[in-house]
């Protein structure tokens, strides 16, 4: 997927503050800490932080989700410039967008955050535990590389993007997960765009045949003040697991015991 932020050159020299960034490039394999393993990297527009991750697809087996981990290579001279120590944070956010951004007005937001976690990467914690991948990356990149790790709770919705009509912008609605690293004084601060690295990752669900025997069912009852009887609506699917290209059949049953008219 094409990135929004440019990368620094292969030597990692970066660009100076206030200068024009190089042309946009895709997130690409950067280093190989061991034979056959790719590591993806992406650098902030100002060239001061670079994120390295070993994968961009993370599997949910139902009991556990693969950890989102990697390292952030920082520029300590820039972070401590003029005695004003800046911090580096990593954030993992999963969100469900159910409306177009251009339709949002004051007080209305068509996005719901499903998961959000922020950790401080620099200055580093003294008791940080390194995985094998992180140890190899730190050994290759040097002491200015600092690890991060996120554990996504099992059961969260997988990544999903609803395709729009021809001519509409991509990624109108759906569920996506964003991994960000940024420079700020506090984790809750809104950083400048030139100090942010943003990577889209995918959360996938492993669903072998027979793993979910119960088909999804939802029963809703609606009562009205001026009516003594409610309306029952029941919806269910014919099975719990679908594969790409298979039709999804939805069965809806409406029992109207009220005096209200129901239209579908």
XYZ file of N, CA and C in Angstrom:
792
model
N 0.850 -1.200 0.000
C 0.000 0.000 0.000
C 0.882 1.245 0.000
N 0.538 2.193 -0.793
C 1.357 3.405 -0.885
C 1.308 4.168 0.409
N 2.466 4.658 0.853
C 2.537 5.401 2.099
C 2.286 6.875 1.859
N 1.888 7.578 2.908
C 1.663 9.013 2.819
C 2.923 9.794 3.191
N 3.850 9.149 3.903
C 5.039 9.845 4.375
C 6.249 9.379 3.598
N 7.147 10.279 3.202
C 8.340 9.885 2.463
C 9.355 9.213 3.359
N 10.241 8.452 2.751
C 11.305 7.789 3.493
C 12.613 8.565 3.328
N 13.500 8.363 4.278
C 14.842 8.920 4.117
C 15.601 8.039 3.159
N 16.814 8.496 2.782
C 17.592 7.703 1.839
C 18.130 6.454 2.510
N 18.720 5.572 1.719
C 19.141 4.276 2.241
C 20.174 4.396 3.351
N 20.940 5.489 3.364
C 21.930 5.663 4.415
C 21.324 6.208 5.682
N 20.045 6.613 5.633
C 19.391 7.099 6.837
C 19.773 8.512 7.204
N 20.208 9.321 6.223
C 20.658 10.668 6.554
C 19.505 11.602 6.827
N 18.338 11.381 6.171
C 17.169 12.207 6.466
C 17.235 13.551 5.775
N 16.282 14.430 6.166
C 16.240 15.782 5.622
C 16.180 16.763 6.762
N 16.612 17.979 6.519
C 16.641 18.976 7.577
C 15.259 19.557 7.795
N 15.017 20.102 8.998
C 13.756 20.748 9.326
C 13.484 21.877 8.342
N 12.257 21.942 7.821
C 11.864 23.033 6.954
C 12.182 22.836 5.490
N 12.920 21.757 5.146
C 13.222 21.511 3.750
C 12.141 20.644 3.137
N 12.051 20.667 1.821
C 11.038 19.874 1.136
C 11.395 18.400 1.223
N 10.435 17.528 1.558
C 10.724 16.096 1.650
C 10.895 15.492 0.279
N 11.546 14.326 0.196
C 11.687 13.640 -1.088
C 10.350 13.124 -1.558
N 10.224 12.678 -2.810
C 8.945 12.178 -3.325
C 8.441 11.017 -2.505
N 7.112 10.846 -2.475
C 6.508 9.782 -1.706
C 6.909 8.436 -2.288
N 7.151 7.469 -1.370
C 7.508 6.121 -1.778
C 6.695 5.145 -0.977
N 6.694 3.893 -1.398
C 5.942 2.858 -0.691
C 6.757 2.329 0.476
N 6.044 1.782 1.461
C 6.720 1.087 2.544
C 7.383 -0.135 1.940
N 8.656 -0.316 2.181
C 9.385 -1.360 1.482
C 10.238 -2.166 2.446
N 10.613 -3.403 2.047
C 11.547 -4.165 2.870
C 12.844 -3.399 3.028
N 13.340 -3.328 4.270
C 14.495 -2.485 4.531
C 15.752 -3.289 4.837
N 15.688 -4.132 5.854
C 16.861 -4.906 6.242
C 16.436 -6.345 6.432
N 17.396 -7.242 6.451
C 17.122 -8.649 6.696
C 17.947 -9.110 7.888
N 17.326 -9.106 9.109
C 18.096 -9.505 10.269
C 18.505 -10.966 10.235
N 17.791 -11.770 9.486
C 18.215 -13.150 9.295
C 17.794 -13.559 7.891
N 18.373 -14.622 7.404
C 18.126 -15.047 6.032
C 16.649 -15.365 5.829
N 16.071 -14.779 4.773
C 14.703 -15.086 4.410
C 13.641 -14.271 5.117
N 13.972 -13.417 6.052
C 12.970 -12.623 6.771
C 13.036 -11.171 6.337
N 11.892 -10.637 5.907
C 11.816 -9.246 5.515
C 11.453 -8.382 6.716
N 11.980 -7.185 6.723
C 11.634 -6.195 7.746
C 11.233 -4.923 7.018
N 10.046 -4.410 7.338
C 9.530 -3.218 6.683
C 9.889 -1.974 7.488
N 10.192 -0.891 6.782
C 10.530 0.346 7.473
C 9.777 1.514 6.858
N 9.578 2.548 7.685
C 8.995 3.794 7.196
C 9.509 4.926 8.078
N 9.815 6.068 7.448
C 10.447 7.195 8.125
C 9.528 8.403 8.119
N 9.608 9.195 9.171
C 8.812 10.422 9.258
C 9.287 11.420 8.212
N 8.424 12.371 7.807
C 8.830 13.362 6.790
C 10.057 14.172 7.174
N 10.271 14.430 8.485
C 11.451 15.195 8.865
C 12.686 14.318 9.045
N 12.548 12.997 8.842
C 13.691 12.094 8.879
C 14.239 11.808 10.253
N 13.491 12.100 11.340
C 14.039 11.970 12.695
C 13.693 10.656 13.374
N 12.645 9.959 12.933
C 12.308 8.653 13.492
C 11.966 7.706 12.348
N 12.348 6.448 12.511
C 12.059 5.410 11.528
C 11.525 4.184 12.253
N 10.416 3.645 11.760
C 9.791 2.465 12.356
C 10.167 1.230 11.543
N 10.557 0.167 12.246
C 10.873 -1.121 11.629
C 9.949 -2.179 12.225
N 9.248 -2.917 11.365
C 8.394 -4.025 11.814
C 8.685 -5.249 10.961
N 8.485 -6.413 11.553
C 8.776 -7.655 10.845
C 7.635 -8.155 9.997
N 6.424 -7.649 10.211
C 5.274 -8.087 9.440
C 4.191 -7.025 9.523
N 3.235 -7.096 8.588
C 2.126 -6.140 8.583
C 0.773 -6.845 8.643
N 0.774 -8.181 8.659
C -0.433 -8.976 8.823
C -0.318 -9.753 10.133
N -1.354 -9.644 10.985
C -1.314 -10.263 12.309
C -2.543 -11.141 12.486
N -2.314 -12.386 12.892
C -3.353 -13.406 12.907
C -3.970 -13.552 14.294
N -5.311 -13.607 14.313
C -6.082 -13.879 15.519
C -6.588 -15.309 15.432
N -6.098 -16.194 16.321
C -6.494 -17.597 16.295
C -7.726 -17.877 17.149
N -8.268 -16.834 17.792
C -9.412 -17.018 18.680
C -9.020 -16.964 20.138
N -7.822 -17.460 20.467
C -7.317 -17.431 21.837
C -6.265 -16.346 22.042
N -5.511 -16.068 21.001
C -4.426 -15.098 21.111
C -4.216 -14.444 19.746
N -3.723 -13.204 19.778
C -3.396 -12.467 18.560
C -1.882 -12.269 18.517
N -1.295 -12.440 17.342
C 0.142 -12.204 17.208
C 0.493 -10.792 17.661
N 1.573 -10.678 18.419
C 1.977 -9.378 18.955
C 2.457 -8.451 17.851
N 2.077 -7.170 17.959
C 2.566 -6.134 17.045
C 3.832 -5.561 17.668
N 4.970 -5.850 17.087
C 6.232 -5.443 17.695
C 7.222 -5.007 16.634
N 8.197 -4.242 17.077
C 9.248 -3.743 16.209
C 10.148 -2.813 16.989
N 10.869 -1.954 16.281
C 11.727 -0.963 16.926
C 11.541 0.377 16.229
N 11.877 1.436 16.952
C 11.875 2.791 16.416
C 13.297 3.327 16.504
N 13.866 3.722 15.368
C 15.199 4.324 15.331
C 15.040 5.832 15.470
N 15.647 6.413 16.506
C 15.457 7.832 16.802
C 16.752 8.593 16.585
N 16.606 9.916 16.456
C 17.743 10.825 16.346
C 17.872 11.548 17.687
N 18.731 11.076 18.612
C 18.800 11.660 19.955
C 19.286 13.100 19.959
N 20.098 13.495 18.979
C 20.582 14.878 18.921
C 19.408 15.825 18.690
N 18.530 15.465 17.775
C 17.354 16.304 17.496
C 16.394 16.310 18.683
N 16.208 15.151 19.318
C 15.249 15.063 20.421
C 15.703 15.854 21.645
N 16.996 16.024 21.811
C 17.523 16.765 22.960
C 18.066 18.138 22.563
N 17.673 18.625 21.399
C 18.165 19.901 20.907
C 17.728 21.042 21.819
N 18.639 21.972 22.106
C 18.385 23.157 22.941
C 17.943 22.789 24.352
N 18.295 21.586 24.807
C 17.957 21.172 26.164
C 16.489 20.850 26.371
N 15.713 20.879 25.300
C 14.280 20.588 25.392
C 14.054 19.142 24.968
N 14.073 18.239 25.958
C 13.980 16.817 25.633
C 12.578 16.453 25.148
N 12.511 15.962 23.924
C 11.244 15.486 23.368
C 11.149 13.981 23.578
N 9.945 13.469 23.531
C 9.712 12.044 23.722
C 9.183 11.436 22.427
N 9.356 10.126 22.319
C 8.844 9.382 21.173
C 7.839 8.356 21.681
N 6.676 8.319 21.049
C 5.604 7.407 21.450
C 5.209 6.528 20.278
N 4.638 5.372 20.590
C 4.018 4.507 19.598
C 2.557 4.324 19.980
N 1.693 4.323 18.985
C 0.255 4.176 19.200
C -0.295 3.143 18.227
N -1.153 2.260 18.751
C -1.886 1.322 17.902
C -3.368 1.589 18.100
N -4.055 1.904 17.000
C -5.473 2.247 17.070
C -6.247 1.455 16.028
N -7.344 0.862 16.482
C -8.282 0.201 15.584
C -9.596 0.965 15.609
N -10.136 1.290 14.443
C -11.335 2.123 14.385
C -12.280 1.604 13.319
N -13.574 1.819 13.566
C -14.637 1.453 12.627
C -15.234 2.731 12.066
N -15.049 2.942 10.780
C -15.648 4.110 10.105
C -16.894 3.649 9.375
N -18.031 4.264 9.731
C -19.309 3.845 9.160
C -20.005 4.973 8.404
N -19.271 6.014 8.059
C -19.823 7.115 7.273
C -18.707 7.860 6.576
N -19.074 8.581 5.551
C -18.082 9.329 4.785
C -17.586 10.536 5.580
N -16.290 10.791 5.459
C -15.687 11.903 6.196
C -16.274 13.245 5.786
N -16.581 13.390 4.496
C -17.074 14.682 4.025
C -18.486 14.982 4.519
N -19.186 13.976 5.072
C -20.534 14.196 5.597
C -20.533 14.591 7.068
N -19.371 14.550 7.696
C -19.294 14.912 9.104
C -19.444 16.419 9.274
N -20.264 16.795 10.234
C -20.432 18.201 10.579
C -20.119 18.367 12.053
N -20.270 19.568 12.560
C -19.936 19.841 13.959
C -20.784 18.956 14.877
N -20.106 18.218 15.737
C -20.799 17.375 16.707
C -21.139 15.985 16.213
N -20.873 15.670 14.953
C -21.184 14.356 14.397
C -19.888 13.712 13.905
N -19.654 12.481 14.345
C -18.452 11.759 13.950
C -18.841 10.335 13.578
N -18.552 9.933 12.342
C -18.916 8.610 11.868
C -17.779 7.615 12.071
N -17.151 7.658 13.211
C -16.059 6.736 13.499
C -16.108 6.325 14.968
N -15.917 5.038 15.212
C -15.893 4.516 16.577
C -14.561 3.819 16.802
N -13.853 4.206 17.866
C -12.560 3.608 18.185
C -12.797 2.282 18.907
N -12.241 1.200 18.356
C -12.395 -0.123 18.944
C -11.258 -0.462 19.897
N -10.062 0.046 19.603
C -8.882 -0.269 20.410
C -7.901 0.885 20.272
N -7.324 1.300 21.392
C -6.347 2.390 21.361
C -5.363 2.207 22.512
N -4.094 2.146 22.183
C -3.059 1.985 23.206
C -1.838 2.798 22.804
N -1.255 3.519 23.764
C -0.088 4.357 23.530
C 1.012 3.950 24.509
N 2.225 3.769 24.009
C 3.378 3.452 24.857
C 4.504 4.428 24.552
N 5.297 4.731 25.564
C 6.467 5.598 25.368
C 7.653 4.741 24.949
N 8.311 5.156 23.871
C 9.450 4.419 23.342
C 10.768 5.068 23.754
N 10.801 6.408 23.738
C 12.022 7.141 24.105
C 11.648 8.343 24.966
N 12.326 8.541 26.115
C 13.365 7.710 26.706
C 12.846 6.303 27.027
N 13.690 5.306 26.847
C 13.230 3.916 26.972
C 13.041 3.509 28.428
N 12.181 2.506 28.621
C 12.005 1.918 29.949
C 13.201 1.019 30.268
N 13.600 0.991 31.520
C 14.781 0.214 31.913
C 14.511 -1.284 31.887
N 13.262 -1.692 32.099
C 12.938 -3.115 32.192
C 12.318 -3.650 30.907
N 12.637 -3.040 29.773
C 12.054 -3.473 28.496
C 12.527 -4.878 28.147
N 11.588 -5.723 27.712
C 11.891 -7.098 27.303
C 11.943 -7.151 25.781
N 13.009 -7.702 25.231
C 13.210 -7.731 23.789
C 12.904 -9.116 23.233
N 12.227 -9.143 22.083
C 12.033 -10.401 21.369
C 13.274 -10.686 20.522
N 13.313 -11.858 19.906
C 14.464 -12.203 19.065
C 14.605 -11.223 17.902
N 13.483 -10.874 17.277
C 13.526 -9.918 16.167
C 14.056 -8.567 16.632
N 13.588 -8.089 17.761
C 14.031 -6.789 18.264
C 15.508 -6.799 18.628
N 15.981 -7.889 19.203
C 17.414 -7.974 19.533
C 18.269 -7.909 18.275
N 17.836 -8.591 17.218
C 18.612 -8.573 15.976
C 18.596 -7.186 15.339
N 17.427 -6.522 15.377
C 17.341 -5.181 14.798
C 18.194 -4.187 15.585
N 18.166 -4.264 16.901
C 18.964 -3.358 17.729
C 20.452 -3.598 17.495
N 20.828 -4.860 17.342
C 22.234 -5.168 17.074
C 22.659 -4.611 15.720
N 21.749 -4.589 14.747
C 22.095 -4.092 13.412
C 22.023 -2.573 13.332
N 21.012 -1.965 13.997
C 20.772 -0.530 13.860
C 21.519 0.308 14.898
N 21.897 -0.299 16.021
C 22.642 0.444 17.033
C 21.802 0.798 18.252
N 22.412 1.516 19.174
C 21.791 1.800 20.466
C 20.657 2.820 20.386
N 20.489 3.479 19.274
C 19.393 4.447 19.128
C 18.103 3.801 18.639
N 18.083 2.482 18.513
C 16.871 1.739 18.158
C 16.217 1.247 19.449
N 14.946 1.523 19.618
C 14.235 1.189 20.858
C 12.987 0.372 20.543
N 12.707 -0.661 21.357
C 11.625 -1.597 21.024
C 10.250 -1.090 21.466
N 9.214 -1.635 20.818
C 7.831 -1.421 21.240
C 7.061 -2.720 21.001
N 5.972 -2.865 21.728
C 5.162 -4.089 21.610
C 3.724 -3.778 22.009
N 2.764 -4.292 21.210
C 1.340 -4.166 21.511
C 0.699 -5.547 21.470
N -0.203 -5.788 22.412
C -0.988 -7.022 22.434
C -2.450 -6.666 22.180
N -2.970 -7.095 21.035
C -4.363 -6.828 20.686
C -5.245 -7.878 21.370
N -6.308 -7.471 22.057
C -7.188 -8.450 22.697
C -7.845 -9.358 21.655
N -7.952 -10.654 21.925
C -8.640 -11.553 20.993
C -10.119 -11.171 20.860
N -10.676 -11.430 19.708
C -12.102 -11.186 19.505
C -12.430 -9.862 18.860
N -11.463 -8.948 18.751
C -11.745 -7.688 18.059
C -11.972 -7.949 16.563
N -12.746 -7.095 15.954
C -13.084 -7.280 14.543
C -11.826 -7.276 13.678
N -11.790 -8.102 12.648
C -10.645 -8.085 11.731
C -10.702 -6.879 10.808
N -9.624 -6.639 10.109
C -9.570 -5.537 9.149
C -10.579 -5.795 8.021
N -11.307 -4.742 7.677
C -12.348 -4.877 6.651
C -12.581 -3.521 6.005
N -12.533 -3.469 4.688
C -12.814 -2.244 3.957
C -13.954 -2.517 2.977
N -15.011 -1.708 3.055
C -16.136 -1.844 2.137
C -15.828 -1.088 0.847
N -15.960 -1.766 -0.269
C -15.656 -1.144 -1.546
C -16.768 -0.172 -1.939
N -16.372 1.032 -2.342
C -17.335 2.035 -2.748
C -17.743 1.877 -4.198
N -18.614 2.750 -4.631
C -19.051 2.750 -6.020
C -17.925 3.285 -6.908
N -17.961 2.967 -8.190
C -16.927 3.495 -9.102
C -16.875 5.024 -9.054
N -15.671 5.554 -8.920
C -15.488 6.996 -8.856
C -15.408 7.545 -7.455
N -15.785 6.734 -6.441
C -15.705 7.192 -5.060
C -14.300 6.983 -4.522
N -13.865 7.817 -3.559
C -12.533 7.626 -2.979
C -12.421 6.275 -2.287
N -11.201 5.760 -2.196
C -10.972 4.481 -1.521
C -11.208 4.613 -0.017
N -11.436 3.482 0.625
C -11.551 3.387 2.079
C -12.627 4.324 2.628
N -13.827 4.229 2.048
C -14.930 5.039 2.533
C -15.361 4.579 3.926
N -15.603 3.273 4.055
C -16.084 2.725 5.324
C -15.352 1.412 5.596
N -15.325 1.028 6.880
C -14.713 -0.246 7.241
C -13.945 -0.157 8.536
N -13.189 -1.216 8.832
C -12.407 -1.328 10.058
C -10.938 -1.410 9.676
N -10.123 -0.527 10.213
C -8.691 -0.600 9.949
C -7.904 -0.333 11.215
N -6.647 -0.778 11.184
C -5.728 -0.642 12.314
C -4.517 0.154 11.853
N -4.197 1.202 12.622
C -3.090 2.086 12.298
C -2.021 2.017 13.384
N -0.777 1.779 12.957
C 0.368 1.836 13.852
C 1.077 3.156 13.608
N 1.198 3.973 14.650
C 1.823 5.293 14.518
C 2.972 5.429 15.503
N 3.981 6.163 15.078
C 5.046 6.593 15.971
C 5.220 8.096 15.763
N 5.388 8.839 16.856
C 5.437 10.292 16.724
C 6.268 10.909 17.835
N 6.690 12.141 17.574
C 7.478 12.923 18.537
C 6.560 13.936 19.202
N 6.548 13.951 20.528
C 5.708 14.888 21.276
C 6.248 14.987 22.697
N 5.697 15.929 23.447
C 6.076 16.055 24.852
C 5.259 15.125 25.734
N 3.994 14.897 25.354
C 3.120 13.978 26.070
C 2.431 13.072 25.052
N 2.072 11.868 25.499
C 1.439 10.925 24.593
C 0.110 11.397 24.063
N -0.590 12.237 24.830
C -1.906 12.716 24.424
C -1.840 13.937 23.505
N -0.641 14.501 23.304
C -0.502 15.673 22.435
C -0.748 15.296 20.977
N -1.248 16.259 20.208
C -1.427 16.061 18.771
C -0.151 16.508 18.066
N 0.610 15.588 17.497
C 1.901 15.953 16.909
C 1.751 16.581 15.527
N 2.807 17.273 15.099
C 2.863 17.796 13.742
C 3.023 16.636 12.756
N 2.473 16.788 11.570
C 2.502 15.717 10.582
C 3.922 15.322 10.200
N 4.839 16.296 10.196
C 6.212 15.984 9.807
C 6.935 15.138 10.851
N 6.335 14.979 12.042
C 6.938 14.185 13.112
C 6.221 12.862 13.333
N 5.445 12.415 12.364
C 4.610 11.223 12.529
C 4.942 10.191 11.457
N 5.028 8.939 11.883
C 5.094 7.794 10.982
C 3.798 7.011 11.161
N 3.127 6.690 10.085
C 1.860 5.968 10.148
C 1.900 4.774 9.204
N 1.601 3.592 9.753
C 1.586 2.357 8.979
C 0.222 1.688 9.141
N -0.371 1.261 8.050
C -1.603 0.480 8.118
C -1.236 -0.997 8.246
N -1.771 -1.647 9.275
C -1.553 -3.077 9.444
C -2.896 -3.791 9.302
N -2.856 -5.103 9.108
C -4.080 -5.880 8.954
C -4.189 -6.921 10.062
N -5.363 -6.970 10.679
C -5.671 -8.016 11.664
C -6.540 -9.051 10.971
N -6.048 -10.278 10.896
C -6.740 -11.354 10.214
C -7.263 -12.368 11.226
N -8.365 -13.023 10.901
C -8.960 -14.017 11.786
C -8.838 -15.396 11.164
N -8.287 -16.329 11.933
C -8.179 -17.717 11.490
C -9.467 -18.430 11.870
N -10.212 -18.890 10.876
C -11.515 -19.507 11.124
C -11.595 -20.841 10.400
N -11.023 -21.902 10.954
C -11.119 -23.213 10.304
C -12.540 -23.750 10.344
N -12.862 -24.640 9.418
C -14.212 -25.212 9.351
C -14.557 -25.909 10.665
N -15.758 -25.628 11.158
C -16.207 -26.262 12.392
C -15.791 -25.552 13.653
N -15.053 -24.435 13.534
C -14.593 -23.742 14.740
C -15.689 -22.908 15.381
N -16.727 -22.517 14.602
C -17.819 -21.708 15.128
C -19.148 -22.362 14.757
N -19.617 -23.343 15.520
C -20.806 -24.093 15.128
C -22.101 -23.302 15.233
N -22.166 -22.341 16.125
C -23.405 -21.593 16.323
C -23.510 -20.451 15.326
N -24.602 -20.381 14.592
C -24.769 -19.305 13.638
C -25.187 -18.024 14.362
N -24.713 -16.874 13.933
C -25.029 -15.604 14.607
C -26.521 -15.280 14.525
N -27.083 -14.863 15.648
C -28.501 -14.508 15.734
C -28.657 -13.281 16.611
N -29.540 -12.379 16.210
C -29.820 -11.178 16.995
C -31.336 -10.998 17.099
N -31.807 -10.791 18.333
C -33.236 -10.613 18.594
C -33.428 -9.253 19.264
N -34.263 -8.396 18.664
C -34.493 -7.054 19.191
C -35.991 -6.869 19.428
N -36.326 -6.264 20.585
C -37.719 -5.963 20.904
C -37.878 -4.462 21.102
N -38.853 -3.892 20.408
C -39.113 -2.461 20.488
C -40.512 -2.230 21.056
N -40.572 -1.449 22.151
C -41.852 -1.134 22.776
C -42.182 0.342 22.574
N -43.478 0.653 22.443
C -43.947 2.022 22.243
C -44.848 2.433 23.403
N -44.812 3.720 23.718
C -45.562 4.227 24.872
C -47.065 4.066 24.666
N -47.566 4.335 23.475
C -49.003 4.327 23.211
C -49.486 2.976 22.687
N -48.645 1.960 22.745
C -49.042 0.622 22.312
C -48.703 -0.383 23.396
N -49.635 -1.303 23.649
C -49.440 -2.277 24.725
C -48.577 -3.456 24.301
N -48.410 -3.663 23.014
C -47.645 -4.802 22.514
C -46.404 -4.330 21.756
N -45.324 -5.105 21.826
C -44.063 -4.692 21.181
C -43.944 -5.230 19.757
N -42.837 -4.843 19.114
C -42.436 -5.386 17.821
C -41.159 -6.193 18.027
N -41.170 -7.434 17.535
C -39.990 -8.298 17.626
C -39.343 -8.408 16.247
N -38.041 -8.211 16.205
C -37.266 -8.392 14.979
C -36.124 -9.363 15.272
N -36.076 -10.436 14.497
C -35.017 -11.428 14.667
C -34.284 -11.586 13.341
N -32.950 -11.513 13.393
C -32.114 -11.684 12.198
C -31.052 -12.728 12.473
N -30.768 -13.568 11.501
C -29.727 -14.581 11.669
C -29.097 -14.911 10.329
N -27.899 -15.453 10.401
C -27.167 -15.917 9.225
C -27.281 -17.425 9.135
N -27.070 -17.961 7.935
C -27.178 -19.410 7.784
C -25.967 -20.144 8.344
N -24.843 -19.433 8.517
C -23.672 -20.030 9.167
C -22.762 -18.907 9.661
N -21.730 -19.272 10.424
C -20.892 -18.266 11.069
C -19.660 -17.895 10.259
N -19.199 -18.769 9.363
C -17.955 -18.542 8.637
C -18.243 -18.498 7.138
N -17.746 -17.454 6.493
C -17.863 -17.316 5.048
C -16.478 -17.095 4.465
N -16.277 -17.607 3.266
C -15.018 -17.411 2.576
C -15.231 -16.466 1.398
N -14.140 -15.944 0.870
C -14.226 -14.949 -0.193
C -15.018 -15.485 -1.377
N -15.941 -14.665 -1.859
C -16.738 -15.036 -3.019
C -18.035 -15.739 -2.695
N -18.240 -16.169 -1.445
C -19.473 -16.850 -1.070
C -20.566 -15.836 -0.738
N -21.813 -16.126 -1.118
C -22.912 -15.212 -0.761
C -23.231 -15.274 0.729
N -23.625 -14.137 1.296
C -24.017 -14.062 2.707
C -25.535 -13.904 2.752
N -26.221 -14.932 3.218
C -27.678 -14.934 3.288
C -28.140 -14.512 4.676
N -28.987 -13.498 4.735
C -29.509 -12.971 5.996
C -31.018 -13.243 6.052
N -31.444 -13.902 7.106
C -32.855 -14.188 7.316
C -33.406 -13.230 8.374
N -34.488 -12.517 8.045
C -35.088 -11.545 8.952
C -36.545 -11.928 9.197
N -36.920 -11.989 10.488
C -38.296 -12.302 10.874
C -38.839 -11.153 11.724
N -39.998 -10.610 11.325
C -40.612 -9.489 12.040
C -41.973 -9.912 12.564
N -42.167 -9.762 13.861
C -43.460 -10.039 14.489
C -43.998 -8.736 15.043
N -45.017 -8.214 14.396
C -45.582 -6.927 14.797
C -46.895 -7.146 15.568
N -46.786 -7.034 16.883
C -47.960 -7.186 17.743
C -48.526 -5.837 18.161
N -47.944 -4.774 17.665
C -48.386 -3.436 18.014
C -49.375 -2.925 16.977
N -49.837 -1.702 17.179
C -50.738 -1.073 16.232
C -49.997 -0.235 15.196
N -48.659 -0.281 15.238
C -47.840 0.507 14.322
C -47.625 -0.250 13.017
N -47.432 0.506 11.939
C -47.111 -0.078 10.656
C -45.590 -0.247 10.532
N -45.160 -1.342 9.947
C -43.748 -1.640 9.773
C -43.464 -1.734 8.292
N -42.447 -1.029 7.828
C -42.034 -1.091 6.430
C -40.590 -1.577 6.341
N -40.277 -2.319 5.341
C -38.934 -2.869 5.161
C -38.342 -2.364 3.852
